[in-house]
Coordinates of C-alpha atoms in Angstrom, one line a residue:
S238 CA 0.0 0.0 0.0
I239 CA 2.9 2.4 0.2
P240 CA 4.6 4.3 -1.0
A241 CA 2.7 6.4 -3.5
V242 CA 1.3 9.9 -3.9
I243 CA -2.3 11.3 -3.5
I244 CA -3.1 14.5 -4.9
T245 CA -6.2 16.1 -3.4
D246 CA -8.0 19.0 -5.3
L247 CA -8.3 21.9 -2.7
G248 CA -9.6 24.6 -5.0
P249 CA -12.4 26.8 -3.8
E250 CA -15.0 24.9 -5.8
S251 CA -14.3 21.6 -4.1
Q252 CA -17.5 20.1 -2.8
P253 CA -17.7 19.2 0.8
A254 CA -17.6 15.5 1.7
P255 CA -20.6 13.7 3.1
E256 CA -20.9 13.9 7.0
D257 CA -19.0 11.3 8.6
P258 CA -21.6 8.9 10.4
G259 CA -21.7 8.3 14.0
P260 CA -20.6 10.7 16.9
D261 CA -17.8 13.2 16.7
Q262 CA -14.4 11.5 17.3
G263 CA -12.5 13.2 20.1
P264 CA -8.7 13.6 20.1
S265 CA -6.5 10.7 21.2
S266 CA -6.2 10.7 25.1
T267 CA -2.3 10.8 24.7
P268 CA -1.2 13.2 22.0
C269 CA 2.3 12.3 21.0
L270 CA 5.3 14.6 20.1
G271 CA 4.8 16.8 17.1
S272 CA 0.7 16.5 17.2
S273 CA -1.1 19.6 16.3
P274 CA -4.7 20.4 17.0
N275 CA -4.9 21.7 13.4
S276 CA -3.4 18.5 11.9
S277 CA -6.5 17.3 10.4
S278 CA -7.1 20.7 8.3
R279 CA -3.4 20.7 7.6
S280 CA -3.5 17.2 6.2
L281 CA -6.0 18.2 3.6
R282 CA -3.3 20.3 2.0
K283 CA -0.7 17.7 1.6
L284 CA 0.7 15.1 -0.8
S285 CA 0.3 11.9 1.2
S286 CA 3.1 9.4 0.9
S287 CA 0.5 6.6 1.4
S288 CA -1.6 5.3 -1.3
A289 CA -3.9 3.4 1.0
S290 CA -3.2 3.4 4.6
S291 CA -5.9 0.8 5.3
A292 CA -4.0 -1.7 3.0
G293 CA -1.2 -3.6 4.6
F294 CA 2.1 -4.6 3.1
S295 CA 2.2 -7.4 0.5
S296 CA 3.3 -10.7 1.7
S297 CA 3.6 -12.2 -1.7
W298 CA 5.3 -9.0 -2.8
E299 CA 3.0 -8.5 -5.9
E300 CA 2.8 -4.9 -7.2
S301 CA 0.6 -3.1 -9.6
E302 CA 0.7 0.5 -10.8
E303 CA -2.0 2.8 -12.2
D304 CA -2.4 6.6 -12.6
V305 CA -3.3 8.8 -10.0
S306 CA -7.1 9.3 -9.9
S307 CA -9.4 11.4 -8.1
D308 CA -13.1 11.4 -7.2
T309 CA -13.8 14.5 -9.4
E310 CA -13.4 15.2 -13.0
K311 CA -11.7 18.5 -12.1
G312 CA -9.3 16.5 -10.0
E313 CA -8.2 14.5 -13.0
Q314 CA -7.8 17.6 -15.1
L315 CA -5.6 19.1 -12.5
L316 CA -2.9 16.4 -13.1
N317 CA -2.9 17.6 -17.0
P318 CA -2.2 21.2 -17.5
A319 CA -2.5 21.0 -21.3
A320 CA -5.9 19.4 -20.9
L321 CA -6.9 22.1 -18.4
T322 CA -5.7 24.9 -20.6
S323 CA -7.6 23.5 -23.6
K324 CA -10.9 23.4 -21.5
Q325 CA -10.4 26.8 -20.0
K326 CA -10.2 28.2 -23.5
A327 CA -13.3 26.3 -24.7
K328 CA -15.3 26.9 -21.6
K329 CA -13.8 30.2 -20.3
K330 CA -13.5 29.0 -16.6
P331 CA -13.1 31.5 -13.8
K332 CA -9.5 32.5 -12.9
T333 CA -10.0 31.0 -9.4
Q334 CA -9.8 27.5 -10.9
H335 CA -6.4 28.6 -12.6
K336 CA -5.3 29.5 -9.3
S337 CA -6.1 26.3 -7.9
W338 CA -4.3 24.5 -10.7
K339 CA -1.4 26.7 -9.9
K340 CA -1.2 25.8 -6.4
I341 CA -1.4 22.1 -7.1
K342 CA 1.3 22.5 -9.8
N343 CA 3.7 24.1 -7.3
M344 CA 3.2 21.3 -4.9
V345 CA 4.0 18.7 -7.7
H346 CA 7.1 20.7 -8.5
W347 CA 8.6 20.5 -5.0
S348 CA 7.1 17.0 -4.4
P349 CA 10.1 14.3 -4.1
F350 CA 7.7 11.6 -5.0
V351 CA 7.2 10.0 -8.5
M352 CA 3.7 10.9 -9.8
S353 CA 2.2 7.4 -9.8
F354 CA -0.3 5.5 -7.7
K355 CA 1.6 2.4 -6.7
K356 CA 0.0 -0.2 -4.5
K357 CA 1.0 -3.4 -2.8
Y358 CA -1.6 -6.1 -1.9
P359 CA -1.2 -8.4 0.9
W360 CA -2.1 -12.0 -0.3
I361 CA -4.2 -12.6 2.9
Q362 CA -6.8 -9.8 2.1
L363 CA -9.9 -10.6 0.4
A364 CA -9.6 -7.4 -1.6
G365 CA -5.9 -7.9 -2.4
H366 CA -5.9 -7.6 -6.2
A367 CA -5.0 -4.9 -8.6
G368 CA -7.3 -1.8 -8.8
S369 CA -8.5 -2.3 -5.2
F370 CA -7.4 1.4 -4.3
K371 CA -7.8 4.7 -5.8
A372 CA -7.0 8.3 -4.7
G373 CA -10.0 10.1 -3.2
A374 CA -10.7 13.9 -2.4
N375 CA -10.2 15.8 0.6
G376 CA -7.4 13.5 2.3
R377 CA -9.4 10.4 1.6
I378 CA -8.8 7.1 -0.2
L379 CA -11.1 4.9 -2.0
K380 CA -10.9 1.1 -1.2
K381 CA -12.9 -1.2 -3.4
H382 CA -16.1 -2.2 -1.8
C383 CA -16.2 -5.1 0.6
E384 CA -19.4 -5.7 2.5
C385 CA -17.7 -7.1 5.4
E386 CA -15.3 -4.2 5.9
Q387 CA -18.1 -1.7 5.2
R388 CA -20.2 -3.3 8.1
C389 CA -17.3 -3.3 10.3
L390 CA -16.2 0.2 9.7
S391 CA -19.9 1.5 10.2
L392 CA -20.1 -0.3 13.5
L393 CA -16.7 1.0 14.6
M394 CA -17.6 4.6 13.9
R395 CA -20.0 4.0 16.8
D396 CA -17.7 2.1 19.0
V397 CA -15.1 3.1 21.6
L398 CA -12.5 2.0 19.2
R399 CA -13.3 4.8 16.7
Q400 CA -10.3 6.8 17.5
Y401 CA -8.1 3.9 16.7
V402 CA -9.4 3.0 13.3
P403 CA -9.6 4.8 9.8
G404 CA -12.3 7.4 9.7
Y405 CA -15.2 5.8 7.5
H406 CA -17.0 8.2 5.0
G407 CA -19.6 6.2 3.4
D408 CA -19.7 4.6 0.0
V409 CA -18.8 6.4 -3.4
E410 CA -19.1 5.0 -6.9
K411 CA -16.4 5.7 -9.5
D412 CA -16.5 4.4 -13.2
G413 CA -19.3 2.0 -12.1
Q414 CA -17.3 0.5 -9.3
K415 CA -18.4 0.9 -5.8
Y416 CA -15.7 2.0 -3.1
N417 CA -15.5 2.4 0.7
Q418 CA -14.3 6.0 1.3
M419 CA -11.8 6.1 4.1
E420 CA -9.4 8.5 5.9
D421 CA -5.9 8.5 4.5
L422 CA -4.1 7.9 7.8
L423 CA -0.6 9.0 6.6
A424 CA -1.8 12.5 5.3
E425 CA -0.7 14.3 8.5
F426 CA 2.9 12.9 8.5
D427 CA 5.9 14.4 6.8
F428 CA 8.1 11.6 5.1
P429 CA 6.6 8.9 7.4
C430 CA 8.2 5.6 8.5
V431 CA 5.6 3.0 8.4
M432 CA 5.5 -0.5 9.8
D433 CA 2.6 -3.1 9.3
C434 CA 2.0 -6.0 11.9
K435 CA -0.5 -8.5 11.2
M436 CA -2.3 -9.5 14.3
G437 CA -3.5 -12.8 15.7
V438 CA -2.3 -16.4 15.9
R439 CA -3.7 -17.1 12.4
T440 CA -4.5 -15.0 9.4
Y441 CA -7.3 -17.4 7.8
L442 CA -10.9 -18.0 8.7
E443 CA -11.9 -21.4 10.0
E444 CA -14.2 -21.6 7.1
E445 CA -11.2 -21.5 4.7
L446 CA -10.1 -24.8 6.2
T447 CA -13.1 -26.6 4.9
A448 CA -11.3 -26.6 1.4
R449 CA -9.5 -29.6 2.7
K450 CA -12.6 -31.6 1.9
K451 CA -12.4 -30.7 -1.7
P452 CA -8.9 -29.3 -2.0
S453 CA -7.8 -27.4 -5.2
P454 CA -4.3 -27.7 -6.2
R455 CA -2.4 -24.5 -6.2
P456 CA 0.9 -24.2 -8.0
D457 CA 1.3 -20.6 -7.1
M458 CA 1.3 -21.4 -3.6
Y459 CA 3.7 -24.3 -3.9
Q460 CA 6.1 -21.8 -5.7
K461 CA 5.9 -19.3 -2.7
M462 CA 6.6 -22.1 -0.4
I463 CA 9.8 -23.5 -2.0
E464 CA 11.0 -19.9 -2.5
V465 CA 11.0 -19.5 1.3
D466 CA 12.0 -23.1 2.2
P467 CA 12.6 -25.7 -0.5
G468 CA 12.7 -28.5 2.1
T469 CA 9.1 -28.0 3.3
P470 CA 7.0 -29.7 0.5
T471 CA 6.4 -33.4 0.9
P472 CA 7.7 -35.8 -1.8
E473 CA 4.0 -36.1 -3.3
E474 CA 3.9 -32.1 -3.4
N475 CA 7.2 -31.9 -5.0
L476 CA 6.2 -34.5 -7.6
Q477 CA 2.8 -32.7 -8.4
K478 CA 4.4 -29.2 -7.9
V479 CA 1.2 -28.1 -6.0
V480 CA 0.0 -27.5 -2.5
T481 CA -3.5 -26.9 -1.2
K482 CA -4.5 -23.6 0.2
P483 CA -5.1 -24.8 3.8
R484 CA -1.8 -26.5 3.7
Y485 CA -0.1 -23.2 2.5
M486 CA -1.9 -21.1 5.1
Q487 CA -1.1 -23.2 8.0
W488 CA 2.7 -23.4 7.2
R489 CA 2.8 -19.8 6.5
E490 CA 1.9 -19.1 10.0
T491 CA 4.5 -21.5 11.4
I492 CA 7.5 -19.8 9.7
S493 CA 7.0 -16.3 11.2
S494 CA 6.1 -15.0 14.7
T495 CA 2.4 -15.4 14.1
A496 CA 2.0 -18.8 15.8
T497 CA 4.4 -18.1 18.6
L498 CA 3.9 -14.4 19.6
G499 CA 0.6 -13.7 18.1
F500 CA 1.6 -11.2 15.3
R501 CA 4.1 -10.8 12.6
I502 CA 5.9 -8.0 10.8
E503 CA 4.5 -7.6 7.2
G504 CA 6.7 -4.8 6.0
V505 CA 8.5 -1.5 6.8
K506 CA 8.9 1.6 4.8
M507 CA 11.6 4.3 6.2
E508 CA 11.4 8.0 5.5
D509 CA 13.9 7.8 2.7
G510 CA 11.4 5.5 0.8
T511 CA 13.3 2.4 1.4
V512 CA 10.9 -0.7 1.7
N513 CA 11.7 -3.8 3.4
R514 CA 9.4 -6.8 3.1
D515 CA 11.8 -9.5 3.9
F516 CA 10.2 -10.5 7.2
K517 CA 8.8 -13.9 6.2
K518 CA 11.1 -15.8 8.5
T519 CA 11.2 -13.3 11.3
K520 CA 10.0 -15.5 14.0
T521 CA 11.8 -15.1 17.4
R522 CA 11.3 -12.4 20.1
E523 CA 15.0 -11.4 19.4
Q524 CA 14.4 -11.0 15.7
V525 CA 11.2 -8.9 16.1
T526 CA 13.1 -6.6 18.7
A527 CA 15.9 -6.1 16.2
A528 CA 13.4 -5.1 13.6
F529 CA 11.8 -2.5 15.9
Q530 CA 15.1 -1.2 16.8
D531 CA 16.0 -0.6 13.3
F532 CA 12.6 0.9 12.6
V533 CA 12.7 3.6 15.4
K534 CA 16.3 4.3 15.0
G535 CA 17.0 4.9 18.7
N536 CA 14.2 7.5 19.0
K537 CA 13.1 7.2 22.6
D538 CA 10.3 9.7 22.3
V539 CA 8.7 7.6 19.4
L540 CA 9.1 4.4 21.2
K541 CA 7.2 5.8 24.2
C542 CA 4.5 7.2 22.0
Y543 CA 4.1 3.8 20.4
L544 CA 4.1 2.0 23.9
S545 CA 1.4 4.6 25.3
R546 CA -0.7 4.3 21.9
L547 CA -0.6 0.4 22.2
E548 CA -1.7 0.3 25.8
E549 CA -4.5 2.6 25.1
I550 CA -5.6 0.5 22.3
R551 CA -5.5 -2.6 24.5
D552 CA -7.4 -0.9 27.3
T553 CA -10.0 0.0 24.7
L554 CA -10.1 -3.3 23.2
E555 CA -11.1 -4.8 26.6
T556 CA -14.2 -2.7 26.9
S557 CA -15.3 -2.6 23.1
P558 CA -18.6 -4.2 22.6
F559 CA -17.8 -4.6 18.8
F560 CA -14.4 -6.4 19.7
K561 CA -16.0 -8.9 22.2
A562 CA -18.6 -9.9 19.5
H563 CA -16.1 -10.3 16.5
E564 CA -13.6 -12.8 15.2
V565 CA -10.7 -10.3 14.1
I566 CA -8.7 -12.1 11.3
G567 CA -6.1 -10.6 9.0
S568 CA -6.4 -7.3 10.6
S569 CA -3.2 -5.2 11.1
L570 CA -1.7 -2.5 13.4
L571 CA -0.1 0.3 11.4
F572 CA 2.7 2.0 13.2
V573 CA 3.5 5.5 11.8
H574 CA 6.0 8.1 12.8
D575 CA 8.1 10.9 11.3
S576 CA 11.1 13.1 12.2
T577 CA 9.0 15.5 14.2
G578 CA 8.5 13.0 16.7
R579 CA 4.7 12.4 15.7
A580 CA 3.7 8.9 16.2
K581 CA 0.5 6.9 16.1
V582 CA -0.8 3.2 15.8
W583 CA -4.1 2.4 14.1
M584 CA -6.1 -0.8 13.7
I585 CA -6.7 -1.5 9.9
D586 CA -8.0 -4.0 7.5
F587 CA -11.3 -5.5 8.6
G588 CA -12.2 -7.4 5.3
K589 CA -12.2 -10.9 7.3
T590 CA -13.6 -9.7 10.6
T591 CA -16.8 -11.5 11.2
P592 CA -19.6 -11.3 13.9
L593 CA -20.0 -14.2 16.3
P594 CA -23.5 -15.7 16.8
D595 CA -25.6 -13.8 19.3
G596 CA -24.7 -14.1 22.8
E597 CA -21.1 -15.5 22.1
E598 CA -17.9 -13.7 23.0
L599 CA -14.2 -14.4 22.4
T600 CA -11.4 -13.9 24.9
H601 CA -8.9 -13.1 22.2
R602 CA -6.3 -14.8 24.3
K603 CA -7.4 -18.2 24.7
E604 CA -5.4 -20.8 22.7
W605 CA -7.0 -21.5 19.3
V606 CA -8.5 -24.9 18.6
E607 CA -10.4 -25.4 15.5
G608 CA -14.1 -24.7 16.1
N609 CA -13.5 -22.2 19.0
R610 CA -13.0 -19.3 16.7
E611 CA -10.3 -17.7 19.1
D612 CA -8.1 -15.3 17.0
G613 CA -5.2 -14.5 19.5
Y614 CA -5.5 -10.9 18.8
L615 CA -5.0 -9.7 22.5
F616 CA -2.4 -12.4 22.9
G617 CA -0.5 -10.9 20.2
L618 CA -1.1 -7.4 21.4
D619 CA 0.2 -8.5 24.9
S620 CA 3.4 -9.7 23.2
L621 CA 3.9 -6.5 21.3
V622 CA 3.5 -4.4 24.6
D623 CA 5.9 -6.5 26.4
I624 CA 8.5 -6.4 23.7
I625 CA 8.2 -2.5 23.3
S626 CA 8.2 -2.1 27.1
S627 CA 11.6 -4.2 27.3
M628 CA 12.9 -2.0 24.5
E629 CA 12.0 1.1 26.4
R630 CA 13.5 -0.2 29.7
N631 CA 16.8 -1.0 27.9
S632 CA 17.1 1.8 25.5
N633 CA 20.5 2.9 26.6
M634 CA 21.7 -0.6 25.6
W635 CA 20.9 -0.2 21.8

């Protein structure tokens, strides 16, 4: 999902976005360094370095590219000065629109980013395919419509977790395709460092294991398996050069820290644009700690912000009606900080989060046994808090 550029049309003629459903969202209870009460309005006047803050890193490392797009025809015209000039001559548009273009053009001139809309899609996401994301207007992104995620985001806008998830602004339709309109979480950051941690002891639904009854051969998953560990496939799998999806999914969890720590690092992007997604075999506590140390680069203030935010999220999860009544699978925690000391963590990706039958609840810590639907989300969050707490206590040693 990163890096990429979103251009928002901020001319005086821009139409206001639909009202956000649900109650007003209050500020975080623990504002971190560099935060500003005007950050939300300022974020609407920036080029974001995130194409889709609610899309995690790609585990399969697949990448697609498409032109920057906008929700308005005028926004698209702003990316083509020649076309705009032609239309101005034909329609004699007011000078205010020319000023709007000048403002955007100047932003592009100083922008260090390439003018493209690159996106990376995690293989675990149901919506993880080319064309899932587009740039939106007013500091927002468009994510291809997913009924499950729409339902979750709508409920979360009225839950105590609201301040820890992307703002949801309803559906929009573009080029005949329906999209969920969401907040661009990276818009307020300058050259952000970003880490995506996939939460839980498994990243597949129990229903996906039913494919064992009628398994479909997957040569693509066999190829991914041998790229990581050529010795993993059985003699029969090597002969046929295929594995089943359930077999691949369960194996995938065992080679990372998912099964042991309850989360895994999907990828990291540093402020200089360097992207590292080579965490497929990052499994031990020591390996995860080293990855976080490299991510924060010794910045103790950022580390404190992350720890405080994680503890807030955990406390809020413990009281959330939504969380108690849902199996949270394939969701991530998105860590973001920049050189100003501003740092935040958000919960993202709810395309595989499903409601429990009425009256049922999960502990989110109990060991998963097929049939009990436990996801291990809090088990993983406990591990994260413990690791970062230890890093903070021993920060003088690294």
